[in-house]
């Protein structure tokens, strides 16, 4: 029987079978995955084959090939990885202009990593009910920057349920990972999308200290309109993606596109003469904030200083 892994508690997996049952499964055999050493061979979002015994126990016997997956290093020193989710259609990054203010470098690093994973991302601007005129303007500026480079943007208030129809449309029929810094309203938004669920929000999540360790498990929820959302409690974004210095610019769409006009093929877009990217930044064709994020990722190649943020 084929099924979809929708929950992983560490010791067993909950699998939604093709005939629409939820079956608790253990793993049978030894799943060695090519290329990655993982603390969890099976992840939420995996399609698997299961075998059910007469005694009522069930085992996962095979993992189907993954379209993609995102990982997180078990720890900085460890070579082991934890697979957060597999087979994503897209990611939605929840951000807020204020209360708390989401850092633009964080957003751009997230987008760059998603490019590297080849997972499409949309931005969800939450807490729009809290914004004054100036903040609304700032939000529109950012939405302008990101829609211009083809990242869809949504404006919502998870609290007042505004903008939810557009968001639901964007989620329909897809497997979507929800990400965002703590406090941006991810839990509130999930509750708004799944009124029957009622997951903890606000202070409670602080005190229970969830997600500070790598034993955090992802959960997948089926949407009433079709499709799934995946929540990775306590995890703000993707794991770091090891990229070479030359590669960084490939993951900033507009910088990559513009770089074809640079004089030197190995241009880093920092100091070189006849650099089309620097020229575009000067002319405001490339947003300064995006360029600053690019520089911060370049620096990070040496200093690894922003790794903490992930
Ligand atoms: P999480 O850490 O991202 O899961 O954030 P929570 O969902 O726990 O929300 C953090 C706080 O922001 C809570 O006090 C929520 O009530 C509040 N909050 C979430 N969404 C909104 C919103 O759209 N508007 C307002 N005003 N508050 C919100
Ligand atoms: Zn250049």
Tab-separated table of C-alpha atoms and ligand atoms in Angstrom:
chain	number	residue	atom	x	y	z
A	1	UNK	CA	0.000	0.000	0.000
A	2	UNK	CA	1.328	3.415	-0.948
A	3	UNK	CA	1.058	6.361	1.375
A	4	UNK	CA	2.268	9.811	2.339
A	5	UNK	CA	4.212	10.428	5.552
A	6	UNK	CA	2.353	13.196	7.362
A	7	UNK	CA	3.904	13.011	10.821
A	8	UNK	CA	7.095	11.851	12.424
A	9	UNK	CA	7.358	11.569	16.172
A	10	UNK	CA	10.829	10.123	16.267
A	11	UNK	CA	9.824	6.577	17.031
A	12	UNK	CA	7.046	6.120	14.528
A	13	UNK	CA	5.605	7.657	11.416
A	14	UNK	CA	2.021	8.487	10.604
A	15	UNK	CA	1.223	7.561	7.026
A	16	UNK	CA	-1.852	8.609	5.086
A	17	UNK	CA	-2.561	5.713	2.762
A	18	UNK	CA	-3.859	6.029	-0.776
A	19	UNK	CA	-7.169	4.597	0.470
A	20	UNK	CA	-7.364	7.457	2.968
A	21	UNK	CA	-6.491	5.848	6.293
A	22	UNK	CA	-3.986	7.072	8.868
A	23	UNK	CA	-1.614	4.252	9.779
A	24	UNK	CA	1.151	4.345	12.374
A	25	UNK	CA	4.267	2.768	10.957
A	26	UNK	CA	7.739	1.779	11.988
A	27	UNK	CA	10.666	1.471	9.654
A	28	UNK	CA	11.742	-1.906	8.436
A	29	UNK	CA	15.261	-2.518	7.295
A	30	UNK	CA	18.071	-0.153	6.785
A	31	UNK	CA	17.506	2.872	4.623
A	32	UNK	CA	20.825	4.194	3.557
A	33	UNK	CA	20.352	7.262	1.495
A	34	UNK	CA	22.693	8.194	-1.272
A	35	UNK	CA	24.873	11.160	-0.470
A	36	UNK	CA	23.440	12.193	2.877
A	37	UNK	CA	23.938	10.887	6.336
A	38	UNK	CA	20.651	11.538	8.021
A	39	UNK	CA	19.310	11.138	11.508
A	40	UNK	CA	15.899	10.370	10.021
A	41	UNK	CA	15.795	8.332	6.841
A	42	UNK	CA	12.098	8.977	6.298
A	43	UNK	CA	10.701	12.489	6.357
A	44	UNK	CA	7.364	14.230	6.330
A	45	UNK	CA	6.307	14.562	2.704
A	46	UNK	CA	7.856	11.268	1.650
A	47	UNK	CA	5.848	8.848	-0.416
A	48	UNK	CA	6.395	5.343	0.907
A	49	UNK	CA	5.249	1.758	0.549
A	50	UNK	CA	3.944	0.169	3.711
A	51	UNK	CA	3.175	-3.394	4.699
A	52	UNK	CA	0.516	-4.039	7.312
A	53	UNK	CA	0.559	-7.209	9.426
A	54	UNK	CA	-2.398	-9.117	10.817
A	55	UNK	CA	-1.335	-8.133	14.335
A	56	UNK	CA	-2.025	-4.542	13.420
A	57	UNK	CA	1.555	-3.371	13.135
A	58	UNK	CA	2.736	-1.655	9.997
A	59	UNK	CA	6.124	-1.058	8.456
A	60	UNK	CA	7.545	1.299	5.892
A	61	UNK	CA	9.367	-0.871	3.404
A	62	UNK	CA	10.291	1.565	0.680
A	63	UNK	CA	10.793	5.297	0.147
A	64	UNK	CA	9.933	6.632	-3.270
A	65	UNK	CA	12.403	8.918	-5.017
A	66	UNK	CA	12.206	12.467	-3.761
A	67	UNK	CA	11.557	15.461	-5.956
A	68	UNK	CA	13.472	17.580	-3.436
A	69	UNK	CA	14.090	17.803	0.279
A	70	UNK	CA	15.380	20.288	2.763
A	71	UNK	CA	17.813	19.424	5.483
A	72	UNK	CA	19.277	20.849	8.596
A	73	UNK	CA	22.619	19.899	10.036
A	74	UNK	CA	22.163	17.982	13.260
A	75	UNK	CA	24.756	20.295	14.766
A	76	UNK	CA	27.483	22.580	13.504
A	77	UNK	CA	30.211	20.003	13.891
A	78	UNK	CA	28.181	17.040	12.829
A	79	UNK	CA	28.130	15.624	9.334
A	80	UNK	CA	24.728	14.184	10.091
A	81	UNK	CA	21.683	15.897	8.731
A	82	UNK	CA	18.064	16.001	9.703
A	83	UNK	CA	15.604	15.979	6.819
A	84	UNK	CA	12.932	18.540	7.608
A	85	UNK	CA	10.596	17.814	4.720
A	86	UNK	CA	10.499	16.176	1.316
A	87	UNK	CA	8.695	16.758	-1.971
A	88	UNK	CA	7.820	20.400	-1.514
A	89	UNK	CA	5.982	22.278	-4.229
A	90	UNK	CA	6.713	25.616	-2.641
A	91	UNK	CA	7.556	27.534	0.462
A	92	UNK	CA	5.866	30.497	2.026
A	93	UNK	CA	7.984	32.759	4.164
A	94	UNK	CA	5.940	34.719	6.673
A	95	UNK	CA	7.365	38.149	7.358
A	96	UNK	CA	6.287	41.242	9.282
A	97	UNK	CA	7.122	44.890	8.730
A	98	UNK	CA	6.843	45.487	12.462
A	99	UNK	CA	6.064	43.617	15.712
A	100	UNK	CA	8.633	42.146	15.103
A	101	UNK	CA	10.446	43.661	12.148
A	102	UNK	CA	11.725	40.966	9.832
A	103	UNK	CA	15.296	41.567	8.778
A	104	UNK	CA	15.729	41.962	5.008
A	105	UNK	CA	18.989	40.065	5.027
A	106	UNK	CA	17.132	37.170	6.616
A	107	UNK	CA	14.495	37.303	3.858
A	108	UNK	CA	17.051	37.443	1.061
A	109	UNK	CA	19.161	34.676	2.516
A	110	UNK	CA	16.065	32.546	2.759
A	111	UNK	CA	15.191	33.282	-0.870
A	112	UNK	CA	18.729	32.527	-2.019
A	113	UNK	CA	18.767	29.210	-0.199
A	114	UNK	CA	15.397	28.331	-1.703
A	115	UNK	CA	16.833	29.067	-5.147
A	116	UNK	CA	19.634	26.668	-4.382
A	117	UNK	CA	17.104	24.028	-3.368
A	118	UNK	CA	14.997	24.949	-6.407
A	119	UNK	CA	11.916	25.457	-4.261
A	120	UNK	CA	9.669	28.356	-5.304
A	121	UNK	CA	8.924	30.872	-2.546
A	122	UNK	CA	6.161	33.360	-1.886
A	123	UNK	CA	6.286	36.018	0.796
A	124	UNK	CA	3.387	36.418	3.185
A	125	UNK	CA	3.278	39.823	4.854
A	126	UNK	CA	1.377	39.254	8.098
A	127	UNK	CA	0.050	41.595	10.804
A	128	UNK	CA	-1.060	44.142	8.227
A	129	UNK	CA	-3.682	45.269	10.763
A	130	UNK	CA	-0.916	46.730	12.928
A	131	UNK	CA	0.688	48.994	10.351
A	132	UNK	CA	0.505	52.769	10.345
A	133	UNK	CA	0.646	54.778	7.099
A	134	UNK	CA	4.420	54.873	6.981
A	135	UNK	CA	4.720	51.168	7.639
A	136	UNK	CA	2.159	50.414	4.960
A	137	UNK	CA	4.252	52.412	2.552
A	138	UNK	CA	7.349	50.501	3.532
A	139	UNK	CA	5.458	47.256	3.017
A	140	UNK	CA	4.378	48.335	-0.463
A	141	UNK	CA	7.963	49.243	-1.321
A	142	UNK	CA	9.129	45.779	-0.338
A	143	UNK	CA	6.278	44.103	-2.168
A	144	UNK	CA	7.290	46.101	-5.211
A	145	UNK	CA	10.908	44.950	-4.926
A	146	UNK	CA	9.972	41.291	-4.598
A	147	UNK	CA	7.165	41.072	-7.144
A	148	UNK	CA	9.460	42.742	-9.684
A	149	UNK	CA	11.807	39.763	-9.369
A	150	UNK	CA	8.899	37.314	-9.505
A	151	UNK	CA	8.402	36.387	-5.894
A	152	UNK	CA	4.635	36.439	-5.326
A	153	UNK	CA	3.582	38.428	-2.271
A	154	UNK	CA	0.492	38.168	-0.093
A	155	UNK	CA	-0.800	40.676	2.433
A	156	UNK	CA	-2.714	39.139	5.311
A	157	UNK	CA	-3.790	39.542	8.872
A	158	UNK	CA	-3.922	36.124	10.477
A	159	UNK	CA	-5.692	37.731	13.396
A	160	UNK	CA	-8.461	39.474	11.437
A	161	UNK	CA	-8.485	36.871	8.649
A	162	UNK	CA	-7.984	39.442	5.927
A	163	UNK	CA	-6.336	38.442	2.662
A	164	UNK	CA	-7.001	34.803	3.394
A	165	UNK	CA	-8.857	33.994	0.173
A	166	UNK	CA	-5.886	34.956	-2.000
A	167	UNK	CA	-3.570	33.040	0.297
A	168	UNK	CA	-5.762	29.938	0.208
A	169	UNK	CA	-5.730	30.131	-3.569
A	170	UNK	CA	-1.958	30.184	-3.513
A	171	UNK	CA	-1.916	27.091	-1.296
A	172	UNK	CA	-4.556	25.081	-3.111
A	173	UNK	CA	-3.437	21.678	-4.330
A	174	UNK	CA	0.192	22.214	-3.333
A	175	UNK	CA	2.553	21.004	-0.645
A	176	UNK	CA	3.767	24.179	1.038
A	177	UNK	CA	6.339	24.596	3.748
A	178	UNK	CA	5.566	27.513	6.046
A	179	UNK	CA	8.560	29.310	7.458
A	180	UNK	CA	9.218	32.451	9.409
A	181	UNK	CA	10.953	33.908	12.424
A	182	UNK	CA	9.258	33.244	15.715
A	183	UNK	CA	6.622	35.804	16.556
A	184	UNK	CA	5.583	36.575	12.977
A	185	UNK	CA	2.310	34.709	13.467
A	186	UNK	CA	2.947	31.344	11.867
A	187	UNK	CA	0.884	29.430	14.411
A	188	UNK	CA	-1.915	31.979	14.238
A	189	UNK	CA	-1.916	31.681	10.460
A	190	UNK	CA	-2.017	27.884	10.550
A	191	UNK	CA	-4.943	28.071	12.946
A	192	UNK	CA	-6.710	30.457	10.599
A	193	UNK	CA	-6.186	28.062	7.702
A	194	UNK	CA	-7.187	25.014	9.738
A	195	UNK	CA	-9.825	26.109	12.235
A	196	UNK	CA	-10.208	22.580	13.650
A	197	UNK	CA	-6.612	22.290	14.638
A	198	UNK	CA	-5.847	24.849	17.299
A	199	UNK	CA	-2.113	24.719	17.732
A	200	UNK	CA	-0.414	26.744	20.395
A	201	UNK	CA	0.400	30.362	19.732
A	202	UNK	CA	2.272	33.158	21.429
A	203	UNK	CA	3.850	32.927	24.849
A	204	UNK	CA	3.085	29.241	25.273
A	205	UNK	CA	5.498	28.307	22.549
A	206	UNK	CA	8.181	30.391	24.233
A	207	UNK	CA	7.895	28.682	27.568
A	208	UNK	CA	7.709	25.187	26.178
A	209	UNK	CA	10.936	26.084	24.420
A	210	UNK	CA	10.053	24.120	21.374
A	211	UNK	CA	12.361	23.872	18.464
A	212	UNK	CA	15.624	24.748	20.064
A	213	UNK	CA	16.943	21.284	19.387
A	214	UNK	CA	17.268	19.247	16.275
A	215	UNK	CA	14.747	16.713	17.555
A	216	UNK	CA	11.997	19.033	16.373
A	217	UNK	CA	9.688	17.207	14.035
A	218	UNK	CA	7.810	18.578	11.106
A	219	UNK	CA	4.079	18.184	10.757
A	220	UNK	CA	1.964	18.115	7.676
A	221	UNK	CA	-1.647	19.299	7.663
A	222	UNK	CA	-4.205	18.689	4.950
A	223	UNK	CA	-5.989	21.840	3.823
A	224	UNK	CA	-9.774	21.896	3.485
A	225	UNK	CA	-9.399	23.185	-0.094
A	226	UNK	CA	-6.844	20.508	-1.061
A	227	UNK	CA	-3.107	20.502	-0.630
A	228	UNK	CA	-0.953	20.400	2.486
A	229	UNK	CA	1.007	22.759	4.655
A	230	UNK	CA	4.106	21.658	6.481
A	231	UNK	CA	5.061	23.270	9.746
A	232	UNK	CA	8.553	22.850	11.116
A	233	UNK	CA	8.067	24.095	14.674
A	234	UNK	CA	10.805	26.327	15.929
A	235	UNK	CA	12.741	26.252	12.698
A	236	UNK	CA	12.960	29.629	11.066
A	237	UNK	CA	14.184	28.755	7.666
A	238	UNK	CA	16.124	26.289	5.625
A	239	UNK	CA	19.290	24.671	6.727
A	240	UNK	CA	22.366	26.257	5.276
A	241	UNK	CA	23.229	25.255	1.796
A	242	UNK	CA	26.926	24.931	1.161
A	243	UNK	CA	27.651	27.151	-1.785
A	244	UNK	CA	30.816	28.418	-3.360
A	245	UNK	CA	31.544	32.132	-3.442
A	246	UNK	CA	30.965	32.292	-7.212
A	247	UNK	CA	27.650	30.550	-6.731
A	248	UNK	CA	26.141	33.125	-4.384
A	249	UNK	CA	25.221	35.487	-7.207
A	250	UNK	CA	23.416	32.662	-9.013
A	251	UNK	CA	20.847	32.616	-6.244
A	252	UNK	CA	19.985	36.302	-6.474
A	253	UNK	CA	17.840	36.210	-9.599
A	254	UNK	CA	18.194	39.794	-10.733
A	255	UNK	CA	21.921	39.888	-9.962
A	256	UNK	CA	22.463	36.694	-11.902
A	257	UNK	CA	20.485	37.973	-14.844
A	258	UNK	CA	22.301	41.289	-14.882
A	259	UNK	CA	25.745	39.714	-14.498
A	260	UNK	CA	25.750	38.595	-18.127
A	261	UNK	CA	26.626	42.219	-18.890
A	262	UNK	CA	29.721	42.284	-16.656
A	263	UNK	CA	33.098	42.592	-18.359
A	264	UNK	CA	34.672	39.704	-16.462
A	265	UNK	CA	33.162	36.247	-16.350
A	266	UNK	CA	34.321	35.779	-12.767
A	267	UNK	CA	33.086	39.202	-11.627
A	268	UNK	CA	32.116	39.254	-7.947
A	269	UNK	CA	30.208	42.530	-8.436
A	270	UNK	CA	32.103	44.228	-5.649
A	271	UNK	CA	34.939	46.294	-7.148
A	272	UNK	CA	35.495	45.225	-10.750
A	273	UNK	CA	35.475	47.718	-13.610
A	274	UNK	CA	32.564	47.565	-16.049
A	275	UNK	CA	30.418	45.623	-13.646
A	276	UNK	CA	26.835	45.621	-14.889
A	277	UNK	CA	25.511	44.744	-11.443
A	278	UNK	CA	27.156	47.723	-9.713
A	279	UNK	CA	25.841	49.913	-12.495
A	280	UNK	CA	22.309	48.549	-12.029
A	281	UNK	CA	22.490	49.152	-8.272
A	282	UNK	CA	23.577	52.741	-8.957
A	283	UNK	CA	20.621	53.193	-11.276
A	284	UNK	CA	18.256	51.606	-8.723
A	285	UNK	CA	17.367	48.838	-11.163
A	286	UNK	CA	18.590	46.414	-8.532
A	287	UNK	CA	17.343	47.229	-5.040
A	288	UNK	CA	20.091	48.344	-2.707
A	289	UNK	CA	18.743	46.119	0.064
A	290	UNK	CA	19.080	43.068	-2.186
A	291	UNK	CA	22.643	44.014	-3.045
A	292	UNK	CA	23.483	44.474	0.644
A	293	UNK	CA	22.098	40.995	1.328
A	294	UNK	CA	24.200	39.632	-1.500
A	295	UNK	CA	27.322	41.204	0.024
A	296	UNK	CA	26.462	39.798	3.438
A	297	UNK	CA	26.243	36.305	1.988
A	298	UNK	CA	29.554	36.753	0.214
A	299	UNK	CA	31.161	37.826	3.479
A	300	UNK	CA	29.547	34.925	5.205
A	301	UNK	CA	31.496	32.594	2.965
A	302	UNK	CA	34.500	33.610	5.012
A	303	UNK	CA	33.059	34.391	8.386
A	304	UNK	CA	30.037	32.132	8.664
A	305	UNK	CA	28.581	34.820	10.875
A	306	UNK	CA	24.944	34.607	9.817
A	307	UNK	CA	24.694	30.861	10.157
A	308	UNK	CA	23.165	31.286	13.572
A	309	UNK	CA	20.119	32.863	12.008
A	310	UNK	CA	19.213	29.576	10.447
B	1	LIG	P1	4.702	32.263	15.730
B	1	LIG	O1	5.813	32.319	16.713
B	1	LIG	O2	5.164	32.710	14.375
B	1	LIG	O3	3.972	30.971	15.679
B	1	LIG	O4	3.686	33.425	16.158
B	1	LIG	P2	2.264	33.323	16.888
B	1	LIG	O5	1.240	32.791	15.951
B	1	LIG	O6	2.438	32.622	18.173
B	1	LIG	O7	1.957	34.858	17.085
B	1	LIG	C1	2.767	35.704	17.890
B	1	LIG	C2	1.914	36.836	18.402
B	1	LIG	O8	1.471	37.666	17.309
B	1	LIG	C3	0.658	36.365	19.099
B	1	LIG	O9	0.424	37.209	20.201
B	1	LIG	C4	-0.433	36.537	18.057
B	1	LIG	O10	-1.715	36.767	18.608
B	1	LIG	C5	0.058	37.756	17.314
B	1	LIG	N1	-0.409	37.788	15.908
B	1	LIG	C6	-0.302	36.824	14.984
B	1	LIG	N2	-0.823	37.219	13.807
B	1	LIG	C7	-1.271	38.477	13.989
B	1	LIG	C8	-1.922	39.435	13.128
B	1	LIG	O11	-2.187	39.227	11.950
B	1	LIG	N3	-2.205	40.653	13.707
B	1	LIG	C9	-1.940	40.943	15.000
B	1	LIG	N4	-2.275	42.133	15.457
B	1	LIG	N5	-1.333	40.054	15.815
B	1	LIG	C10	-1.002	38.855	15.332
B	2	LIG	ZN1	29.790	42.346	-12.008
